[in-house]
mmCIF file of N, CA, C and O in Angstrom:
data_model
loop_
_atom_site.group_PDB
_atom_site.id
_atom_site.type_symbol
_atom_site.label_atom_id
_atom_site.label_comp_id
_atom_site.label_asym_id
_atom_site.label_seq_id
_atom_site.Cartn_x
_atom_site.Cartn_y
_atom_site.Cartn_z
ATOM 1 N N MET A 218 -12.716 8.825 -5.251
ATOM 2 C CA MET A 218 -12.793 7.621 -5.142
ATOM 3 C C MET A 218 -14.237 7.291 -4.351
ATOM 4 O O MET A 218 -14.775 7.788 -2.696
ATOM 5 N N ASN A 219 -14.808 6.202 -4.514
ATOM 6 C CA ASN A 219 -16.410 6.058 -4.265
ATOM 7 C C ASN A 219 -15.678 4.555 -3.259
ATOM 8 O O ASN A 219 -14.519 4.418 -3.333
ATOM 9 N N GLU A 220 -16.809 4.340 -2.434
ATOM 10 C CA GLU A 220 -16.685 3.077 -1.306
ATOM 11 C C GLU A 220 -15.637 1.459 -2.212
ATOM 12 O O GLU A 220 -14.987 1.709 -1.993
ATOM 13 N N GLU A 221 -16.703 1.443 -3.482
ATOM 14 C CA GLU A 221 -16.135 0.218 -3.768
ATOM 15 C C GLU A 221 -14.601 0.404 -3.925
ATOM 16 O O GLU A 221 -13.869 -0.848 -3.965
ATOM 17 N N GLU A 222 -14.589 1.673 -4.881
ATOM 18 C CA GLU A 222 -13.049 1.699 -5.567
ATOM 19 C C GLU A 222 -11.969 1.551 -4.513
ATOM 20 O O GLU A 222 -10.833 1.029 -4.187
ATOM 21 N N SER A 223 -12.127 1.931 -3.041
ATOM 22 C CA SER A 223 -11.653 2.161 -1.696
ATOM 23 C C SER A 223 -11.431 1.091 -1.589
ATOM 24 O O SER A 223 -10.495 -0.132 -0.996
ATOM 25 N N LYS A 224 -12.450 -0.312 -1.698
ATOM 26 C CA LYS A 224 -12.204 -1.132 -0.880
ATOM 27 C C LYS A 224 -11.409 -2.439 -1.852
ATOM 28 O O LYS A 224 -10.358 -2.934 -1.449
ATOM 29 N N ILE A 225 -11.460 -1.993 -3.221
ATOM 30 C CA ILE A 225 -10.564 -2.822 -3.929
ATOM 31 C C ILE A 225 -9.166 -2.585 -3.769
ATOM 32 O O ILE A 225 -8.553 -3.209 -3.902
ATOM 33 N N ILE A 226 -8.785 -1.188 -3.870
ATOM 34 C CA ILE A 226 -7.850 -0.694 -3.377
ATOM 35 C C ILE A 226 -7.131 -0.997 -2.286
ATOM 36 O O ILE A 226 -5.792 -1.525 -2.511
ATOM 37 N N LEU A 227 -7.699 -1.097 -1.520
ATOM 38 C CA LEU A 227 -7.260 -1.624 0.276
ATOM 39 C C LEU A 227 -7.115 -3.093 -0.169
ATOM 40 O O LEU A 227 -5.971 -3.500 0.565
ATOM 41 N N ALA A 228 -7.764 -3.932 -1.074
ATOM 42 C CA ALA A 228 -7.773 -5.673 -1.004
ATOM 43 C C ALA A 228 -6.157 -5.819 -1.612
ATOM 44 O O ALA A 228 -5.807 -6.648 -1.496
ATOM 45 N N GLU A 229 -6.537 -4.973 -3.110
ATOM 46 C CA GLU A 229 -5.066 -5.519 -3.743
ATOM 47 C C GLU A 229 -3.626 -5.034 -2.958
ATOM 48 O O GLU A 229 -2.831 -5.913 -2.914
ATOM 49 N N PHE A 230 -3.803 -3.808 -2.403
ATOM 50 C CA PHE A 230 -2.550 -3.207 -1.479
ATOM 51 C C PHE A 230 -2.118 -4.275 -0.460
ATOM 52 O O PHE A 230 -0.867 -5.051 -0.143
ATOM 53 N N SER A 231 -3.438 -5.011 0.071
ATOM 54 C CA SER A 231 -3.227 -5.861 1.127
ATOM 55 C C SER A 231 -2.471 -7.221 0.823
ATOM 56 O O SER A 231 -1.169 -8.067 1.004
ATOM 57 N N LYS A 232 -3.036 -7.679 -0.436
ATOM 58 C CA LYS A 232 -2.622 -9.222 -1.348
ATOM 59 C C LYS A 232 -1.008 -8.678 -1.461
ATOM 60 O O LYS A 232 -0.168 -9.385 -1.506
ATOM 61 N N ASN A 233 -0.618 -7.233 -2.139
ATOM 62 C CA ASN A 233 0.537 -7.079 -2.688
ATOM 63 C C ASN A 233 1.469 -7.283 -1.251
ATOM 64 O O ASN A 233 2.576 -7.620 -1.855
ATOM 65 N N LEU A 234 1.117 -6.244 -0.615
ATOM 66 C CA LEU A 234 1.833 -6.706 0.962
ATOM 67 C C LEU A 234 2.467 -8.004 1.562
ATOM 68 O O LEU A 234 3.165 -8.002 1.613
ATOM 69 N N ILE A 235 1.424 -8.600 1.451
ATOM 70 C CA ILE A 235 1.536 -9.909 2.326
ATOM 71 C C ILE A 235 2.458 -10.937 1.244
ATOM 72 O O ILE A 235 3.600 -11.671 1.443
ATOM 73 N N LYS A 236 2.298 -10.206 -0.627
ATOM 74 C CA LYS A 236 3.377 -11.293 -1.146
ATOM 75 C C LYS A 236 4.971 -10.909 -0.840
ATOM 76 O O LYS A 236 5.566 -11.951 -1.478
ATOM 77 N N ILE A 237 5.220 -9.559 -0.889
ATOM 78 C CA ILE A 237 6.094 -9.106 -0.698
ATOM 79 C C ILE A 237 7.042 -9.592 0.596
ATOM 80 O O ILE A 237 7.963 -10.261 0.348
ATOM 81 N N ARG A 238 6.077 -9.650 1.592
ATOM 82 C CA ARG A 238 6.775 -9.994 2.901
ATOM 83 C C ARG A 238 6.939 -11.452 2.873
ATOM 84 O O ARG A 238 8.096 -11.865 3.510
ATOM 85 N N LYS A 239 6.127 -12.012 2.375
ATOM 86 C CA LYS A 239 6.690 -13.520 2.313
ATOM 87 C C LYS A 239 7.556 -14.237 1.362
ATOM 88 O O LYS A 239 7.992 -14.758 1.385
ATOM 89 N N LYS A 240 7.645 -13.550 0.695
ATOM 90 C CA LYS A 240 8.674 -13.589 -0.829
ATOM 91 C C LYS A 240 10.032 -13.166 0.097
ATOM 92 O O LYS A 240 11.103 -14.000 0.018
ATOM 93 N N GLN A 241 10.460 -12.236 0.512
ATOM 94 C CA GLN A 241 11.349 -12.045 1.732
ATOM 95 C C GLN A 241 11.520 -13.189 2.904
ATOM 96 O O GLN A 241 12.463 -12.784 3.441
ATOM 97 N N ASP A 242 10.479 -13.457 3.292
ATOM 98 C CA ASP A 242 10.995 -14.490 4.369
ATOM 99 C C ASP A 242 10.868 -13.911 5.338
ATOM 100 O O ASP A 242 11.199 -14.476 6.224
ATOM 101 N N LYS A 243 9.938 -12.873 5.985
ATOM 102 C CA LYS A 243 10.073 -12.058 7.079
ATOM 103 C C LYS A 243 8.406 -11.950 8.012
ATOM 104 O O LYS A 243 7.310 -12.492 7.119
ATOM 105 N N SER A 244 8.543 -11.909 9.297
ATOM 106 C CA SER A 244 7.521 -11.766 9.803
ATOM 107 C C SER A 244 6.819 -10.453 9.976
ATOM 108 O O SER A 244 7.313 -9.602 9.065
ATOM 109 N N GLN A 245 5.376 -10.717 10.587
ATOM 110 C CA GLN A 245 4.508 -9.840 10.725
ATOM 111 C C GLN A 245 5.298 -8.728 11.758
ATOM 112 O O GLN A 245 5.636 -7.421 11.553
ATOM 113 N N GLU A 246 5.751 -8.908 12.597
ATOM 114 C CA GLU A 246 6.872 -8.648 13.644
ATOM 115 C C GLU A 246 8.047 -8.207 12.708
ATOM 116 O O GLU A 246 8.335 -6.600 13.150
ATOM 117 N N GLU A 247 8.604 -8.706 12.128
ATOM 118 C CA GLU A 247 9.872 -7.840 11.803
ATOM 119 C C GLU A 247 9.442 -7.126 10.503
ATOM 120 O O GLU A 247 10.468 -6.046 10.509
ATOM 121 N N THR A 248 8.335 -7.124 9.936
ATOM 122 C CA THR A 248 8.146 -5.843 8.908
ATOM 123 C C THR A 248 6.923 -4.763 9.573
ATOM 124 O O THR A 248 7.626 -3.700 9.116
ATOM 125 N N SER A 249 6.915 -4.719 10.801
ATOM 126 C CA SER A 249 6.328 -4.048 11.105
ATOM 127 C C SER A 249 7.221 -3.078 12.262
ATOM 128 O O SER A 249 7.277 -2.189 12.566
ATOM 129 N N GLY A 250 8.504 -3.877 12.519
ATOM 130 C CA GLY A 250 9.743 -3.195 13.092
ATOM 131 C C GLY A 250 8.663 -2.819 14.452
ATOM 132 O O GLY A 250 7.623 -2.987 15.167
ATOM 133 N N LEU A 251 9.911 -1.703 15.445
ATOM 134 C CA LEU A 251 9.248 -1.153 16.426
ATOM 135 C C LEU A 251 8.355 -0.192 16.130
ATOM 136 O O LEU A 251 7.847 0.254 17.524
ATOM 137 N N GLU A 252 8.300 0.201 15.433
ATOM 138 C CA GLU A 252 7.520 1.955 15.125
ATOM 139 C C GLU A 252 5.941 1.927 14.909
ATOM 140 O O GLU A 252 5.852 2.653 15.309
ATOM 141 N N LEU A 253 6.164 0.393 14.466
ATOM 142 C CA LEU A 253 4.446 0.223 13.900
ATOM 143 C C LEU A 253 4.023 -0.840 14.870
ATOM 144 O O LEU A 253 4.882 -1.977 15.114
ATOM 145 N N SER A 254 2.831 -0.910 15.649
ATOM 146 C CA SER A 254 2.671 -1.978 16.424
ATOM 147 C C SER A 254 2.180 -3.190 15.034
ATOM 148 O O SER A 254 1.773 -2.763 14.151
ATOM 149 N N VAL A 255 2.447 -4.406 15.807
ATOM 150 C CA VAL A 255 2.077 -5.534 15.176
ATOM 151 C C VAL A 255 0.940 -5.714 15.081
ATOM 152 O O VAL A 255 0.216 -6.025 13.891
ATOM 153 N N ARG A 256 -0.257 -5.186 15.880
ATOM 154 C CA ARG A 256 -1.372 -5.151 16.039
ATOM 155 C C ARG A 256 -1.907 -4.660 14.636
ATOM 156 O O ARG A 256 -2.486 -4.573 13.536
ATOM 157 N N ASN A 257 -1.390 -2.952 14.471
ATOM 158 C CA ASN A 257 -1.931 -2.162 13.310
ATOM 159 C C ASN A 257 -1.173 -2.794 11.840
ATOM 160 O O ASN A 257 -1.897 -2.375 10.800
ATOM 161 N N TYR A 258 0.029 -3.211 11.831
ATOM 162 C CA TYR A 258 -0.027 -3.659 10.767
ATOM 163 C C TYR A 258 -0.674 -5.289 10.473
ATOM 164 O O TYR A 258 -1.004 -4.913 9.234
ATOM 165 N N GLN A 259 -1.247 -5.802 11.569
ATOM 166 C CA GLN A 259 -2.008 -6.615 10.810
ATOM 167 C C GLN A 259 -2.971 -6.161 10.805
ATOM 168 O O GLN A 259 -3.754 -6.860 9.468
ATOM 169 N N LYS A 260 -3.848 -5.488 10.985
ATOM 170 C CA LYS A 260 -5.103 -4.761 9.887
ATOM 171 C C LYS A 260 -5.089 -4.382 8.816
ATOM 172 O O LYS A 260 -5.686 -4.367 8.154
ATOM 173 N N ILE A 261 -3.357 -3.791 8.846
ATOM 174 C CA ILE A 261 -3.226 -3.335 7.103
ATOM 175 C C ILE A 261 -2.908 -4.705 6.377
ATOM 176 O O ILE A 261 -3.554 -4.615 5.307
ATOM 177 N N GLU A 262 -2.762 -5.442 6.702
ATOM 178 C CA GLU A 262 -2.101 -6.579 5.649
ATOM 179 C C GLU A 262 -3.689 -7.312 5.991
ATOM 180 O O GLU A 262 -3.795 -8.099 4.579
ATOM 181 N N LYS A 263 -4.630 -7.431 6.701
ATOM 182 C CA LYS A 263 -6.008 -7.950 6.116
ATOM 183 C C LYS A 263 -6.827 -7.115 6.018
ATOM 184 O O LYS A 263 -7.866 -7.926 5.640
ATOM 185 N N GLY A 264 -6.504 -6.206 5.475
ATOM 186 C CA GLY A 264 -7.427 -5.013 4.514
ATOM 187 C C GLY A 264 -8.456 -4.448 5.304
ATOM 188 O O GLY A 264 -9.409 -4.197 4.735
ATOM 189 N N GLU A 265 -8.077 -4.404 6.680
ATOM 190 C CA GLU A 265 -8.989 -3.884 7.467
ATOM 191 C C GLU A 265 -8.941 -2.256 7.627
ATOM 192 O O GLU A 265 -9.916 -1.605 8.145
ATOM 193 N N SER A 266 -7.860 -1.727 7.413
ATOM 194 C CA SER A 266 -7.307 -0.400 7.536
ATOM 195 C C SER A 266 -6.140 -0.235 6.555
ATOM 196 O O SER A 266 -5.442 -0.382 5.956
ATOM 197 N N PHE A 267 -6.411 1.387 5.604
ATOM 198 C CA PHE A 267 -5.387 1.974 5.407
ATOM 199 C C PHE A 267 -3.780 2.410 5.850
ATOM 200 O O PHE A 267 -4.181 2.379 7.132
ATOM 201 N N PRO A 268 -2.641 1.985 5.411
ATOM 202 C CA PRO A 268 -1.476 2.762 6.181
ATOM 203 C C PRO A 268 -1.787 4.303 5.691
ATOM 204 O O PRO A 268 -1.815 4.666 5.121
ATOM 205 N N SER A 269 -0.975 4.667 6.984
ATOM 206 C CA SER A 269 -1.082 5.974 6.982
ATOM 207 C C SER A 269 0.198 6.130 6.361
ATOM 208 O O SER A 269 1.287 5.459 5.969
ATOM 209 N N PHE A 270 0.478 7.537 5.471
ATOM 210 C CA PHE A 270 1.842 7.781 5.026
ATOM 211 C C PHE A 270 3.177 7.378 5.992
ATOM 212 O O PHE A 270 4.322 6.639 5.285
ATOM 213 N N LYS A 271 3.807 7.433 6.690
ATOM 214 C CA LYS A 271 4.266 7.512 8.177
ATOM 215 C C LYS A 271 4.489 5.759 7.974
ATOM 216 O O LYS A 271 5.127 5.315 8.054
ATOM 217 N N SER A 272 3.424 5.347 8.420
ATOM 218 C CA SER A 272 3.453 3.284 8.168
ATOM 219 C C SER A 272 3.653 2.413 7.087
ATOM 220 O O SER A 272 4.591 1.926 7.118
ATOM 221 N N LEU A 273 3.426 3.364 5.627
ATOM 222 C CA LEU A 273 3.932 2.818 4.650
ATOM 223 C C LEU A 273 5.245 3.070 4.424
ATOM 224 O O LEU A 273 5.653 2.401 4.335
ATOM 225 N N LEU A 274 5.926 4.529 5.063
ATOM 226 C CA LEU A 274 7.181 4.409 4.955
ATOM 227 C C LEU A 274 7.876 3.544 6.027
ATOM 228 O O LEU A 274 9.081 2.801 5.743
ATOM 229 N N ILE A 275 7.168 3.370 7.109
ATOM 230 C CA ILE A 275 7.767 2.367 7.949
ATOM 231 C C ILE A 275 8.189 0.745 7.356
ATOM 232 O O ILE A 275 9.599 0.155 7.267
ATOM 233 N N ILE A 276 6.844 0.532 6.961
ATOM 234 C CA ILE A 276 6.889 -0.983 6.233
ATOM 235 C C ILE A 276 7.723 -0.925 5.313
ATOM 236 O O ILE A 276 8.431 -1.967 4.979
ATOM 237 N N SER A 277 7.890 -0.075 4.528
ATOM 238 C CA SER A 277 8.613 -0.348 3.116
ATOM 239 C C SER A 277 10.037 -0.392 3.346
ATOM 240 O O SER A 277 10.999 -0.740 3.160
ATOM 241 N N LYS A 278 10.404 0.657 4.794
ATOM 242 C CA LYS A 278 11.931 0.883 5.365
ATOM 243 C C LYS A 278 12.431 -0.860 5.679
ATOM 244 O O LYS A 278 13.219 -1.256 5.216
ATOM 245 N N ASN A 279 11.248 -1.626 6.446
ATOM 246 C CA ASN A 279 11.863 -2.851 6.740
ATOM 247 C C ASN A 279 11.618 -3.695 5.820
ATOM 248 O O ASN A 279 12.043 -4.857 6.328
ATOM 249 N N LEU A 280 11.170 -3.520 5.138
ATOM 250 C CA LEU A 280 11.041 -4.562 3.572
ATOM 251 C C LEU A 280 12.062 -4.644 2.894
ATOM 252 O O LEU A 280 12.439 -4.909 1.794
ATOM 253 N N GLU A 281 12.519 -3.295 3.083
ATOM 254 C CA GLU A 281 13.965 -2.754 2.351
ATOM 255 C C GLU A 281 13.772 -2.381 0.463
ATOM 256 O O GLU A 281 14.629 -2.965 0.070
ATOM 257 N N ILE A 282 12.692 -1.565 0.444
ATOM 258 C CA ILE A 282 12.023 -1.528 -0.680
ATOM 259 C C ILE A 282 11.479 -0.238 -0.787
ATOM 260 O O ILE A 282 11.451 0.473 -0.109
ATOM 261 N N ASP A 283 11.376 0.366 -2.311
ATOM 262 C CA ASP A 283 11.048 1.735 -2.130
ATOM 263 C C ASP A 283 9.367 1.923 -2.025
ATOM 264 O O ASP A 283 8.853 0.719 -2.317
ATOM 265 N N PRO A 284 8.710 2.649 -1.302
ATOM 266 C CA PRO A 284 7.769 2.716 -0.974
ATOM 267 C C PRO A 284 6.650 2.842 -2.060
ATOM 268 O O PRO A 284 5.556 1.955 -2.355
ATOM 269 N N SER A 285 6.992 3.207 -3.712
ATOM 270 C CA SER A 285 6.480 2.768 -4.682
ATOM 271 C C SER A 285 5.619 1.698 -5.174
ATOM 272 O O SER A 285 5.053 1.185 -5.957
ATOM 273 N N ILE A 286 6.509 0.506 -4.684
ATOM 274 C CA ILE A 286 6.340 -0.829 -4.519
ATOM 275 C C ILE A 286 5.178 -1.053 -4.220
ATOM 276 O O ILE A 286 4.584 -2.354 -5.007
ATOM 277 N N LEU A 287 5.152 -1.054 -2.743
ATOM 278 C CA LEU A 287 3.730 -1.419 -2.051
ATOM 279 C C LEU A 287 2.657 -0.883 -2.999
ATOM 280 O O LEU A 287 1.775 -1.192 -2.733
ATOM 281 N N LEU A 288 2.785 0.278 -3.683
ATOM 282 C CA LEU A 288 1.850 1.289 -4.401
ATOM 283 C C LEU A 288 1.511 0.499 -6.019
ATOM 284 O O LEU A 288 0.770 1.269 -6.692
ATOM 285 N N ASP A 289 2.509 -0.150 -6.075
ATOM 286 C CA ASP A 289 2.482 -0.719 -7.555
ATOM 287 C C ASP A 289 1.050 -1.780 -7.932
ATOM 288 O O ASP A 289 1.554 -2.987 -7.760
ATOM 289 N N ILE A 290 -0.288 -1.335 -7.936
ATOM 290 C CA ILE A 290 -1.007 -2.124 -7.853
ATOM 291 C C ILE A 290 -2.058 -1.778 -9.227
ATOM 292 O O ILE A 290 -2.446 -0.530 -9.573
ATOM 293 N N PRO A 291 -2.994 -2.928 -10.132
ATOM 294 C CA PRO A 291 -3.181 -2.272 -10.759
ATOM 295 C C PRO A 291 -4.912 -1.649 -11.031
ATOM 296 O O PRO A 291 -4.972 -0.313 -11.359
ATOM 297 N N SER A 292 -5.437 -1.367 -9.360
ATOM 298 C CA SER A 292 -6.563 -0.273 -9.053
ATOM 299 C C SER A 292 -5.928 1.176 -9.190
ATOM 300 O O SER A 292 -6.764 1.905 -9.342
ATOM 301 N N ILE A 293 -4.644 1.153 -8.350
ATOM 302 C CA ILE A 293 -4.749 2.527 -8.572
ATOM 303 C C ILE A 293 -4.211 3.228 -10.008
ATOM 304 O O ILE A 293 -4.253 4.529 -9.867
ATOM 305 N N LYS A 294 -3.441 2.471 -10.355
ATOM 306 C CA LYS A 294 -3.372 2.869 -11.839
ATOM 307 C C LYS A 294 -4.594 2.983 -12.695
ATOM 308 O O LYS A 294 -4.319 3.961 -13.405
ATOM 309 N N LYS A 295 -5.293 2.054 -12.007
ATOM 310 C CA LYS A 295 -6.531 2.432 -13.279
ATOM 311 C C LYS A 295 -7.266 4.070 -12.471
ATOM 312 O O LYS A 295 -7.225 4.583 -13.475
ATOM 313 N N PHE A 296 -6.872 3.874 -11.207
ATOM 314 C CA PHE A 296 -7.899 5.159 -10.811
ATOM 315 C C PHE A 296 -7.248 6.529 -11.035
ATOM 316 O O PHE A 296 -7.829 7.423 -11.808
ATOM 317 N N THR A 297 -5.919 6.282 -10.942
ATOM 318 C CA THR A 297 -5.131 7.807 -11.118
ATOM 319 C C THR A 297 -4.885 7.595 -12.502
ATOM 320 O O THR A 297 -4.844 8.939 -13.355
ATOM 321 N N ASP A 298 -5.054 6.824 -13.952
ATOM 322 C CA ASP A 298 -5.231 7.060 -15.011
ATOM 323 C C ASP A 298 -6.554 7.356 -15.992
ATOM 324 O O ASP A 298 -6.242 8.791 -16.674
ATOM 325 N N SER A 299 -7.302 7.234 -14.739
ATOM 326 C CA SER A 299 -8.880 7.746 -15.056
ATOM 327 C C SER A 299 -9.154 9.192 -14.599
ATOM 328 O O SER A 299 -9.548 10.358 -15.490
ATOM 329 N N LYS A 300 -8.488 9.453 -13.741
ATOM 330 C CA LYS A 300 -8.660 11.106 -13.009
ATOM 331 C C LYS A 300 -7.506 11.770 -13.914
ATOM 332 O O LYS A 300 -7.921 13.281 -14.245
ATOM 333 N N THR A 301 -6.480 11.412 -14.274
ATOM 334 C CA THR A 301 -5.442 11.781 -15.405
ATOM 335 C C THR A 301 -6.070 12.513 -16.597
ATOM 336 O O THR A 301 -5.768 13.437 -17.020
ATOM 337 N N LYS A 302 -6.835 11.645 -16.844
ATOM 338 C CA LYS A 302 -7.737 11.769 -18.414
ATOM 339 C C LYS A 302 -8.312 12.937 -18.234
ATOM 340 O O LYS A 302 -8.996 13.708 -19.087
ATOM 341 N N LYS A 303 -9.521 13.134 -16.755
ATOM 342 C CA LYS A 303 -10.460 14.071 -16.756
ATOM 343 C C LYS A 303 -9.925 15.617 -16.399
ATOM 344 O O LYS A 303 -10.647 16.087 -16.480
ATOM 345 N N SER A 304 -8.786 15.288 -15.919
ATOM 346 C CA SER A 304 -8.371 16.421 -15.271
ATOM 347 C C SER A 304 -7.958 17.655 -16.438
ATOM 348 O O SER A 304 -7.387 17.191 -17.846
ATOM 349 N N LYS A 305 -8.439 19.204 -16.252
ATOM 350 C CA LYS A 305 -8.092 19.951 -17.034
ATOM 351 C C LYS A 305 -6.893 20.484 -17.177
ATOM 352 O O LYS A 305 -6.073 21.210 -17.791
ATOM 353 N N ASN A 306 -6.259 20.664 -15.869
ATOM 354 C CA ASN A 306 -4.848 21.058 -15.553
ATOM 355 C C ASN A 306 -3.770 20.278 -14.773
ATOM 356 O O ASN A 306 -3.584 20.091 -13.973
ATOM 357 N N PRO A 307 -3.457 19.127 -15.898
ATOM 358 C CA PRO A 307 -2.684 18.110 -15.417
ATOM 359 C C PRO A 307 -1.262 18.733 -14.892
ATOM 360 O O PRO A 307 -0.851 19.807 -15.048
ATOM 361 N N LEU A 308 -0.152 17.830 -14.270
ATOM 362 C CA LEU A 308 1.087 18.732 -13.228
ATOM 363 C C LEU A 308 1.765 18.627 -14.701
ATOM 364 O O LEU A 308 1.627 17.665 -15.595
ATOM 365 N N PRO A 309 2.843 19.765 -14.586
ATOM 366 C CA PRO A 309 3.441 19.873 -15.595
ATOM 367 C C PRO A 309 4.792 18.759 -15.783
ATOM 368 O O PRO A 309 5.126 18.374 -14.714
ATOM 369 N N GLN A 310 4.973 18.636 -17.040
ATOM 370 C CA GLN A 310 6.172 17.665 -17.400
ATOM 371 C C GLN A 310 7.635 17.963 -16.660
ATOM 372 O O GLN A 310 8.015 19.233 -17.320
ATOM 373 N N LYS A 311 8.122 17.580 -16.413
ATOM 374 C CA LYS A 311 9.909 18.096 -16.105
ATOM 375 C C LYS A 311 10.592 17.026 -17.105
ATOM 376 O O LYS A 311 10.959 16.360 -17.737
#
């Protein structure tokens, strides 16, 4: 992933997060909860930093959604699709 792809993914993630939070009429404080500082949450929502895996789980728990919903953005799908097509050893299907 190059720098440009990373910026696009972060921007789309932030936009998706804000949309979900506002749809649920939750504040940033409610969404960050007690386990994640509001300032760190704000950085994620502003697109200044990627959430850690732990932060992603905290946010999804506080929004009462599956974490995959937060990651359901076009640029991630496009990025993973292009990488899967290039892979010589794709993951086995279940």
